[in-house]
């Protein structure tokens, strides 16, 4: 079993819809939780970064971490065609090794 | 401009011919790391470095070497490349390891 599980999708939504992405994990030592966005042929770009449990909002993006359930989520409100990309969750523990989910490919249809 | 640069961006080589992929960052970050990205397997960490002269293995270190002699540079060395090392490679840097900033990637093909 992988340390971080993420549904690869693909996920297709109409413009303006809410995109909901999630990851589950098995390592209780993870303390830092991140979401990256990766456009085709580009490097991953950090979107959201959360330490421990809780919610964090940045514009149209909301990240949630539930450490008791070992579950993290990313919500994108009012989705735009420019949000079409692969979204990767990532987690870091005390050993400073970063573990990624497989990534979910999202397409926002105009 | 704050950035992570990698060279070369594209490389085609043959089995057994030693190669080095360079990585440099201008953000004075302590932490640097190398990843490979393969379809269906996602991003996997090869090696990381918490500081100068300190390196540690990630999840897939076999067949790779790294060195960290200066804070800004973290080259990835393939002493004897094999076809199973054909992949997309990313270098990243971070102030402490959490918020990592990625380079543009190096696409390596080993024939």
PDB file of C-alpha atoms in Angstrom:
ATOM      1  CA  UNK A   1       0.000   0.000   0.000  1.00  0.00           C
ATOM      2  CA  UNK A   2       1.297   3.439  -0.914  1.00  0.00           C
ATOM      3  CA  UNK A   3       1.834   5.994   1.855  1.00  0.00           C
ATOM      4  CA  UNK A   4      -0.278   8.538  -0.022  1.00  0.00           C
ATOM      5  CA  UNK A   5      -3.310   7.575  -2.087  1.00  0.00           C
ATOM      6  CA  UNK A   6      -4.876   9.931  -4.610  1.00  0.00           C
ATOM      7  CA  UNK A   7      -7.511   9.149  -7.222  1.00  0.00           C
ATOM      8  CA  UNK A   8      -5.876   9.892 -10.599  1.00  0.00           C
ATOM      9  CA  UNK A   9      -9.200  10.822 -12.206  1.00  0.00           C
ATOM     10  CA  UNK A  10      -9.499  12.233 -14.775  1.00  0.00           C
ATOM     11  CA  UNK A  11     -12.016  14.743 -13.494  1.00  0.00           C
ATOM     12  CA  UNK A  12     -13.981  16.911 -15.918  1.00  0.00           C
ATOM     13  CA  UNK A  13     -16.212  19.770 -14.723  1.00  0.00           C
ATOM     14  CA  UNK A  14     -18.012  22.711 -16.365  1.00  0.00           C
ATOM     15  CA  UNK A  15     -16.664  26.217 -15.870  1.00  0.00           C
ATOM     16  CA  UNK A  16     -17.874  27.729 -12.616  1.00  0.00           C
ATOM     17  CA  UNK A  17     -18.257  24.382 -10.826  1.00  0.00           C
ATOM     18  CA  UNK A  18     -16.564  23.480  -7.550  1.00  0.00           C
ATOM     19  CA  UNK A  19     -13.667  21.068  -7.956  1.00  0.00           C
ATOM     20  CA  UNK A  20     -13.124  18.705  -5.038  1.00  0.00           C
ATOM     21  CA  UNK A  21      -9.863  16.790  -4.718  1.00  0.00           C
ATOM     22  CA  UNK A  22      -8.661  14.578  -1.908  1.00  0.00           C
ATOM     23  CA  UNK A  23      -5.896  12.324  -0.651  1.00  0.00           C
ATOM     24  CA  UNK A  24      -5.608   9.782   2.095  1.00  0.00           C
ATOM     25  CA  UNK A  25      -2.429   8.747   3.842  1.00  0.00           C
ATOM     26  CA  UNK A  26      -1.176   6.125   6.223  1.00  0.00           C
ATOM     27  CA  UNK A  27       1.866   7.728   7.898  1.00  0.00           C
ATOM     28  CA  UNK A  28       0.895   9.379  11.191  1.00  0.00           C
ATOM     29  CA  UNK A  29       4.218  11.259  11.233  1.00  0.00           C
ATOM     30  CA  UNK A  30       3.186  13.564   8.385  1.00  0.00           C
ATOM     31  CA  UNK A  31       2.865  17.108   9.677  1.00  0.00           C
ATOM     32  CA  UNK A  32       3.094  19.330   6.601  1.00  0.00           C
ATOM     33  CA  UNK A  33       0.513  19.019   3.837  1.00  0.00           C
ATOM     34  CA  UNK A  34       0.776  20.639   0.447  1.00  0.00           C
ATOM     35  CA  UNK A  35      -1.062  20.871  -2.840  1.00  0.00           C
ATOM     36  CA  UNK A  36       0.805  21.419  -6.069  1.00  0.00           C
ATOM     37  CA  UNK A  37      -0.513  22.251  -9.512  1.00  0.00           C
ATOM     38  CA  UNK A  38       1.307  20.957 -12.570  1.00  0.00           C
ATOM     39  CA  UNK A  39       0.603  22.092 -16.085  1.00  0.00           C
ATOM     40  CA  UNK A  40       1.637  19.881 -18.969  1.00  0.00           C
ATOM     41  CA  UNK A  41       5.405  19.908 -19.554  1.00  0.00           C
ATOM     42  CA  UNK A  42       6.020  22.149 -16.531  1.00  0.00           C
ATOM     43  CA  UNK A  43       7.355  21.683 -13.020  1.00  0.00           C
ATOM     44  CA  UNK A  44       4.928  21.446 -10.071  1.00  0.00           C
ATOM     45  CA  UNK A  45       3.908  24.789  -8.596  1.00  0.00           C
ATOM     46  CA  UNK A  46       3.060  25.128  -4.904  1.00  0.00           C
ATOM     47  CA  UNK A  47      -0.596  26.112  -4.420  1.00  0.00           C
ATOM     48  CA  UNK A  48      -1.376  25.597  -0.763  1.00  0.00           C
ATOM     49  CA  UNK A  49       0.622  24.663   2.326  1.00  0.00           C
ATOM     50  CA  UNK A  50      -0.862  23.659   5.683  1.00  0.00           C
ATOM     51  CA  UNK A  51       0.753  22.623   8.924  1.00  0.00           C
ATOM     52  CA  UNK A  52      -1.220  20.044  10.960  1.00  0.00           C
ATOM     53  CA  UNK A  53      -5.044  19.922  10.986  1.00  0.00           C
ATOM     54  CA  UNK A  54      -7.371  22.714   9.955  1.00  0.00           C
ATOM     55  CA  UNK A  55      -8.538  24.781   7.024  1.00  0.00           C
ATOM     56  CA  UNK A  56      -6.725  27.326   4.928  1.00  0.00           C
ATOM     57  CA  UNK A  57      -8.232  29.585   2.305  1.00  0.00           C
ATOM     58  CA  UNK A  58      -6.482  31.498  -0.462  1.00  0.00           C
ATOM     59  CA  UNK A  59      -8.743  33.177  -2.984  1.00  0.00           C
ATOM     60  CA  UNK A  60     -10.721  30.476  -4.786  1.00  0.00           C
ATOM     61  CA  UNK A  61      -8.725  27.682  -3.150  1.00  0.00           C
ATOM     62  CA  UNK A  62      -9.460  26.017   0.202  1.00  0.00           C
ATOM     63  CA  UNK A  63      -7.302  23.296   1.724  1.00  0.00           C
ATOM     64  CA  UNK A  64      -8.520  21.087   4.559  1.00  0.00           C
ATOM     65  CA  UNK A  65      -6.541  18.671   6.704  1.00  0.00           C
ATOM     66  CA  UNK A  66      -8.123  16.099   9.017  1.00  0.00           C
ATOM     67  CA  UNK A  67      -5.268  14.290  10.761  1.00  0.00           C
ATOM     68  CA  UNK A  68      -7.636  12.112  12.793  1.00  0.00           C
ATOM     69  CA  UNK A  69      -8.985  10.620   9.571  1.00  0.00           C
ATOM     70  CA  UNK A  70      -5.687  10.931   7.667  1.00  0.00           C
ATOM     71  CA  UNK A  71      -7.516  12.783   4.924  1.00  0.00           C
ATOM     72  CA  UNK A  72      -6.788  16.031   3.103  1.00  0.00           C
ATOM     73  CA  UNK A  73      -8.858  17.959   0.578  1.00  0.00           C
ATOM     74  CA  UNK A  74      -8.533  20.794  -1.890  1.00  0.00           C
ATOM     75  CA  UNK A  75     -11.536  22.729  -3.131  1.00  0.00           C
ATOM     76  CA  UNK A  76     -11.478  25.068  -6.104  1.00  0.00           C
ATOM     77  CA  UNK A  77     -14.454  27.421  -6.296  1.00  0.00           C
ATOM     78  CA  UNK A  78     -15.690  29.083  -9.470  1.00  0.00           C
ATOM     79  CA  UNK A  79     -13.386  26.915 -11.555  1.00  0.00           C
ATOM     80  CA  UNK A  80     -11.894  28.368 -14.728  1.00  0.00           C
ATOM     81  CA  UNK A  81     -10.477  26.704 -17.856  1.00  0.00           C
ATOM     82  CA  UNK A  82      -7.056  27.939 -16.677  1.00  0.00           C
ATOM     83  CA  UNK A  83      -7.437  25.627 -13.656  1.00  0.00           C
ATOM     84  CA  UNK A  84      -7.128  22.628 -16.005  1.00  0.00           C
ATOM     85  CA  UNK A  85      -4.008  20.848 -14.770  1.00  0.00           C
ATOM     86  CA  UNK A  86      -2.819  17.933 -12.687  1.00  0.00           C
ATOM     87  CA  UNK A  87      -3.116  18.478  -8.945  1.00  0.00           C
ATOM     88  CA  UNK A  88      -0.725  16.662  -6.635  1.00  0.00           C
ATOM     89  CA  UNK A  89      -0.979  16.311  -2.899  1.00  0.00           C
ATOM     90  CA  UNK A  90       2.268  16.045  -0.961  1.00  0.00           C
ATOM     91  CA  UNK A  91       3.148  15.377   2.652  1.00  0.00           C
ATOM     92  CA  UNK A  92       6.243  15.790   4.783  1.00  0.00           C
ATOM     93  CA  UNK A  93       7.187  14.195   8.091  1.00  0.00           C
ATOM     94  CA  UNK A  94      10.026  14.531  10.572  1.00  0.00           C
ATOM     95  CA  UNK A  95      12.474  12.869   8.214  1.00  0.00           C
ATOM     96  CA  UNK A  96      12.004  15.661   5.653  1.00  0.00           C
ATOM     97  CA  UNK A  97      11.222  13.162   2.903  1.00  0.00           C
ATOM     98  CA  UNK A  98       8.397  14.440   0.726  1.00  0.00           C
ATOM     99  CA  UNK A  99       5.788  11.892  -0.381  1.00  0.00           C
ATOM    100  CA  UNK A 100       3.481  12.671  -3.289  1.00  0.00           C
ATOM    101  CA  UNK A 101       0.139  11.346  -4.392  1.00  0.00           C
ATOM    102  CA  UNK A 102      -0.149  10.137  -7.983  1.00  0.00           C
ATOM    103  CA  UNK A 103      -1.917  13.347  -9.041  1.00  0.00           C
ATOM    104  CA  UNK A 104      -5.466  14.030 -10.276  1.00  0.00           C
ATOM    105  CA  UNK A 105      -5.918  15.383 -13.792  1.00  0.00           C
ATOM    106  CA  UNK A 106      -8.622  18.067 -13.899  1.00  0.00           C
ATOM    107  CA  UNK A 107     -10.259  19.540 -17.003  1.00  0.00           C
ATOM    108  CA  UNK A 108     -12.532  22.572 -16.699  1.00  0.00           C
ATOM    109  CA  UNK A 109     -14.781  22.837 -19.752  1.00  0.00           C
ATOM    110  CA  UNK A 110     -15.600  26.324 -21.043  1.00  0.00           C
TER     111      UNK A 110
ATOM    112  CA  UNK B   1      13.939  36.496 -10.254  1.00  0.00           C
ATOM    113  CA  UNK B   2      13.803  33.700  -7.661  1.00  0.00           C
ATOM    114  CA  UNK B   3      14.146  30.410  -9.457  1.00  0.00           C
ATOM    115  CA  UNK B   4      15.467  26.891  -9.683  1.00  0.00           C
ATOM    116  CA  UNK B   5      17.306  26.149 -12.912  1.00  0.00           C
ATOM    117  CA  UNK B   6      18.179  22.768 -14.393  1.00  0.00           C
ATOM    118  CA  UNK B   7      20.445  21.840 -17.286  1.00  0.00           C
ATOM    119  CA  UNK B   8      20.122  20.307 -19.699  1.00  0.00           C
ATOM    120  CA  UNK B   9      16.363  20.422 -20.244  1.00  0.00           C
ATOM    121  CA  UNK B  10      16.453  17.504 -22.668  1.00  0.00           C
ATOM    122  CA  UNK B  11      19.037  14.753 -22.965  1.00  0.00           C
ATOM    123  CA  UNK B  12      19.270  11.590 -25.035  1.00  0.00           C
ATOM    124  CA  UNK B  13      22.151   9.296 -24.167  1.00  0.00           C
ATOM    125  CA  UNK B  14      23.215   5.673 -24.374  1.00  0.00           C
ATOM    126  CA  UNK B  15      23.475   2.996 -21.724  1.00  0.00           C
ATOM    127  CA  UNK B  16      26.573   3.296 -19.571  1.00  0.00           C
ATOM    128  CA  UNK B  17      27.647   6.806 -20.544  1.00  0.00           C
ATOM    129  CA  UNK B  18      28.073   8.872 -17.386  1.00  0.00           C
ATOM    130  CA  UNK B  19      26.044  12.049 -17.206  1.00  0.00           C
ATOM    131  CA  UNK B  20      25.385  14.923 -14.839  1.00  0.00           C
ATOM    132  CA  UNK B  21      22.246  17.037 -14.569  1.00  0.00           C
ATOM    133  CA  UNK B  22      22.915  20.344 -12.873  1.00  0.00           C
ATOM    134  CA  UNK B  23      20.564  22.156 -10.512  1.00  0.00           C
ATOM    135  CA  UNK B  24      21.016  25.641  -9.138  1.00  0.00           C
ATOM    136  CA  UNK B  25      18.861  27.893  -6.945  1.00  0.00           C
ATOM    137  CA  UNK B  26      19.227  31.587  -6.169  1.00  0.00           C
ATOM    138  CA  UNK B  27      16.992  31.741  -3.083  1.00  0.00           C
ATOM    139  CA  UNK B  28      19.622  30.815  -0.478  1.00  0.00           C
ATOM    140  CA  UNK B  29      17.566  27.743   0.439  1.00  0.00           C
ATOM    141  CA  UNK B  30      19.018  25.176   2.838  1.00  0.00           C
ATOM    142  CA  UNK B  31      17.080  22.213   1.426  1.00  0.00           C
ATOM    143  CA  UNK B  32      17.390  20.789  -2.071  1.00  0.00           C
ATOM    144  CA  UNK B  33      16.018  17.609  -3.581  1.00  0.00           C
ATOM    145  CA  UNK B  34      15.778  15.516  -6.740  1.00  0.00           C
ATOM    146  CA  UNK B  35      12.668  13.701  -7.993  1.00  0.00           C
ATOM    147  CA  UNK B  36      11.769  11.567 -10.931  1.00  0.00           C
ATOM    148  CA  UNK B  37       8.287  11.517 -12.434  1.00  0.00           C
ATOM    149  CA  UNK B  38       6.980   8.500 -14.307  1.00  0.00           C
ATOM    150  CA  UNK B  39       3.481   7.842 -15.702  1.00  0.00           C
ATOM    151  CA  UNK B  40       1.341   6.004 -13.188  1.00  0.00           C
ATOM    152  CA  UNK B  41       4.000   6.291 -10.465  1.00  0.00           C
ATOM    153  CA  UNK B  42       3.891  10.015  -9.823  1.00  0.00           C
ATOM    154  CA  UNK B  43       6.782  11.941  -8.294  1.00  0.00           C
ATOM    155  CA  UNK B  44       9.312   9.933  -6.337  1.00  0.00           C
ATOM    156  CA  UNK B  45      12.157  11.382  -4.312  1.00  0.00           C
ATOM    157  CA  UNK B  46      15.663  10.280  -5.293  1.00  0.00           C
ATOM    158  CA  UNK B  47      17.945  12.187  -2.887  1.00  0.00           C
ATOM    159  CA  UNK B  48      17.664  15.241  -0.717  1.00  0.00           C
ATOM    160  CA  UNK B  49      20.036  17.553   1.105  1.00  0.00           C
ATOM    161  CA  UNK B  50      19.309  19.491   4.275  1.00  0.00           C
ATOM    162  CA  UNK B  51      22.471  21.574   3.966  1.00  0.00           C
ATOM    163  CA  UNK B  52      25.952  21.738   2.462  1.00  0.00           C
ATOM    164  CA  UNK B  53      27.767  18.397   2.697  1.00  0.00           C
ATOM    165  CA  UNK B  54      24.628  16.674   4.045  1.00  0.00           C
ATOM    166  CA  UNK B  55      22.734  14.324   1.724  1.00  0.00           C
ATOM    167  CA  UNK B  56      20.183  11.564   2.364  1.00  0.00           C
ATOM    168  CA  UNK B  57      18.499   8.893   0.290  1.00  0.00           C
ATOM    169  CA  UNK B  58      14.924   9.280  -0.813  1.00  0.00           C
ATOM    170  CA  UNK B  59      12.674   6.476  -1.980  1.00  0.00           C
ATOM    171  CA  UNK B  60      14.507   5.550  -5.205  1.00  0.00           C
ATOM    172  CA  UNK B  61      18.256   6.302  -4.825  1.00  0.00           C
ATOM    173  CA  UNK B  62      19.633   3.258  -6.660  1.00  0.00           C
ATOM    174  CA  UNK B  63      21.729   4.196  -9.693  1.00  0.00           C
ATOM    175  CA  UNK B  64      22.081   7.862  -8.703  1.00  0.00           C
ATOM    176  CA  UNK B  65      24.643   9.977  -6.887  1.00  0.00           C
ATOM    177  CA  UNK B  66      24.473  13.531  -5.619  1.00  0.00           C
ATOM    178  CA  UNK B  67      26.783  16.037  -4.000  1.00  0.00           C
ATOM    179  CA  UNK B  68      26.213  19.299  -2.174  1.00  0.00           C
ATOM    180  CA  UNK B  69      29.475  21.229  -2.042  1.00  0.00           C
ATOM    181  CA  UNK B  70      27.834  24.639  -2.274  1.00  0.00           C
ATOM    182  CA  UNK B  71      24.482  25.804  -0.976  1.00  0.00           C
ATOM    183  CA  UNK B  72      23.172  26.866  -4.383  1.00  0.00           C
ATOM    184  CA  UNK B  73      24.088  23.749  -6.413  1.00  0.00           C
ATOM    185  CA  UNK B  74      22.898  20.150  -6.198  1.00  0.00           C
ATOM    186  CA  UNK B  75      23.957  18.085  -9.228  1.00  0.00           C
ATOM    187  CA  UNK B  76      22.488  14.664 -10.002  1.00  0.00           C
ATOM    188  CA  UNK B  77      24.971  12.130 -11.338  1.00  0.00           C
ATOM    189  CA  UNK B  78      24.183   8.938 -13.222  1.00  0.00           C
ATOM    190  CA  UNK B  79      27.433   6.964 -13.288  1.00  0.00           C
ATOM    191  CA  UNK B  80      26.167   4.241 -15.629  1.00  0.00           C
ATOM    192  CA  UNK B  81      22.705   5.116 -16.938  1.00  0.00           C
ATOM    193  CA  UNK B  82      20.305   2.351 -17.902  1.00  0.00           C
ATOM    194  CA  UNK B  83      17.052   2.466 -19.907  1.00  0.00           C
ATOM    195  CA  UNK B  84      14.962   2.190 -16.721  1.00  0.00           C
ATOM    196  CA  UNK B  85      16.297   5.614 -15.740  1.00  0.00           C
ATOM    197  CA  UNK B  86      14.498   7.183 -18.693  1.00  0.00           C
ATOM    198  CA  UNK B  87      12.243   9.666 -16.939  1.00  0.00           C
ATOM    199  CA  UNK B  88      11.365  13.292 -16.247  1.00  0.00           C
ATOM    200  CA  UNK B  89      13.591  14.674 -13.494  1.00  0.00           C
ATOM    201  CA  UNK B  90      12.836  17.626 -11.250  1.00  0.00           C
ATOM    202  CA  UNK B  91      15.069  19.495  -8.852  1.00  0.00           C
ATOM    203  CA  UNK B  92      13.490  21.448  -6.003  1.00  0.00           C
ATOM    204  CA  UNK B  93      14.623  23.748  -3.225  1.00  0.00           C
ATOM    205  CA  UNK B  94      13.052  24.894   0.023  1.00  0.00           C
ATOM    206  CA  UNK B  95      13.896  27.035   3.051  1.00  0.00           C
ATOM    207  CA  UNK B  96      13.282  24.090   5.422  1.00  0.00           C
ATOM    208  CA  UNK B  97      11.871  21.202   3.377  1.00  0.00           C
ATOM    209  CA  UNK B  98       8.151  21.919   3.466  1.00  0.00           C
ATOM    210  CA  UNK B  99       7.375  24.541   0.806  1.00  0.00           C
ATOM    211  CA  UNK B 100       9.370  23.236  -2.129  1.00  0.00           C
ATOM    212  CA  UNK B 101       9.938  25.176  -5.332  1.00  0.00           C
ATOM    213  CA  UNK B 102      10.529  23.119  -8.435  1.00  0.00           C
ATOM    214  CA  UNK B 103      12.695  23.601 -11.475  1.00  0.00           C
ATOM    215  CA  UNK B 104      11.397  23.229 -15.047  1.00  0.00           C
ATOM    216  CA  UNK B 105      12.402  19.588 -15.400  1.00  0.00           C
ATOM    217  CA  UNK B 106      14.917  17.549 -17.410  1.00  0.00           C
ATOM    218  CA  UNK B 107      13.619  14.924 -19.781  1.00  0.00           C
ATOM    219  CA  UNK B 108      16.167  12.104 -19.984  1.00  0.00           C
ATOM    220  CA  UNK B 109      16.083   9.258 -22.467  1.00  0.00           C
ATOM    221  CA  UNK B 110      18.569   6.400 -22.096  1.00  0.00           C
ATOM    222  CA  UNK B 111      18.830   4.173 -25.168  1.00  0.00           C
TER     223      UNK B 111
END
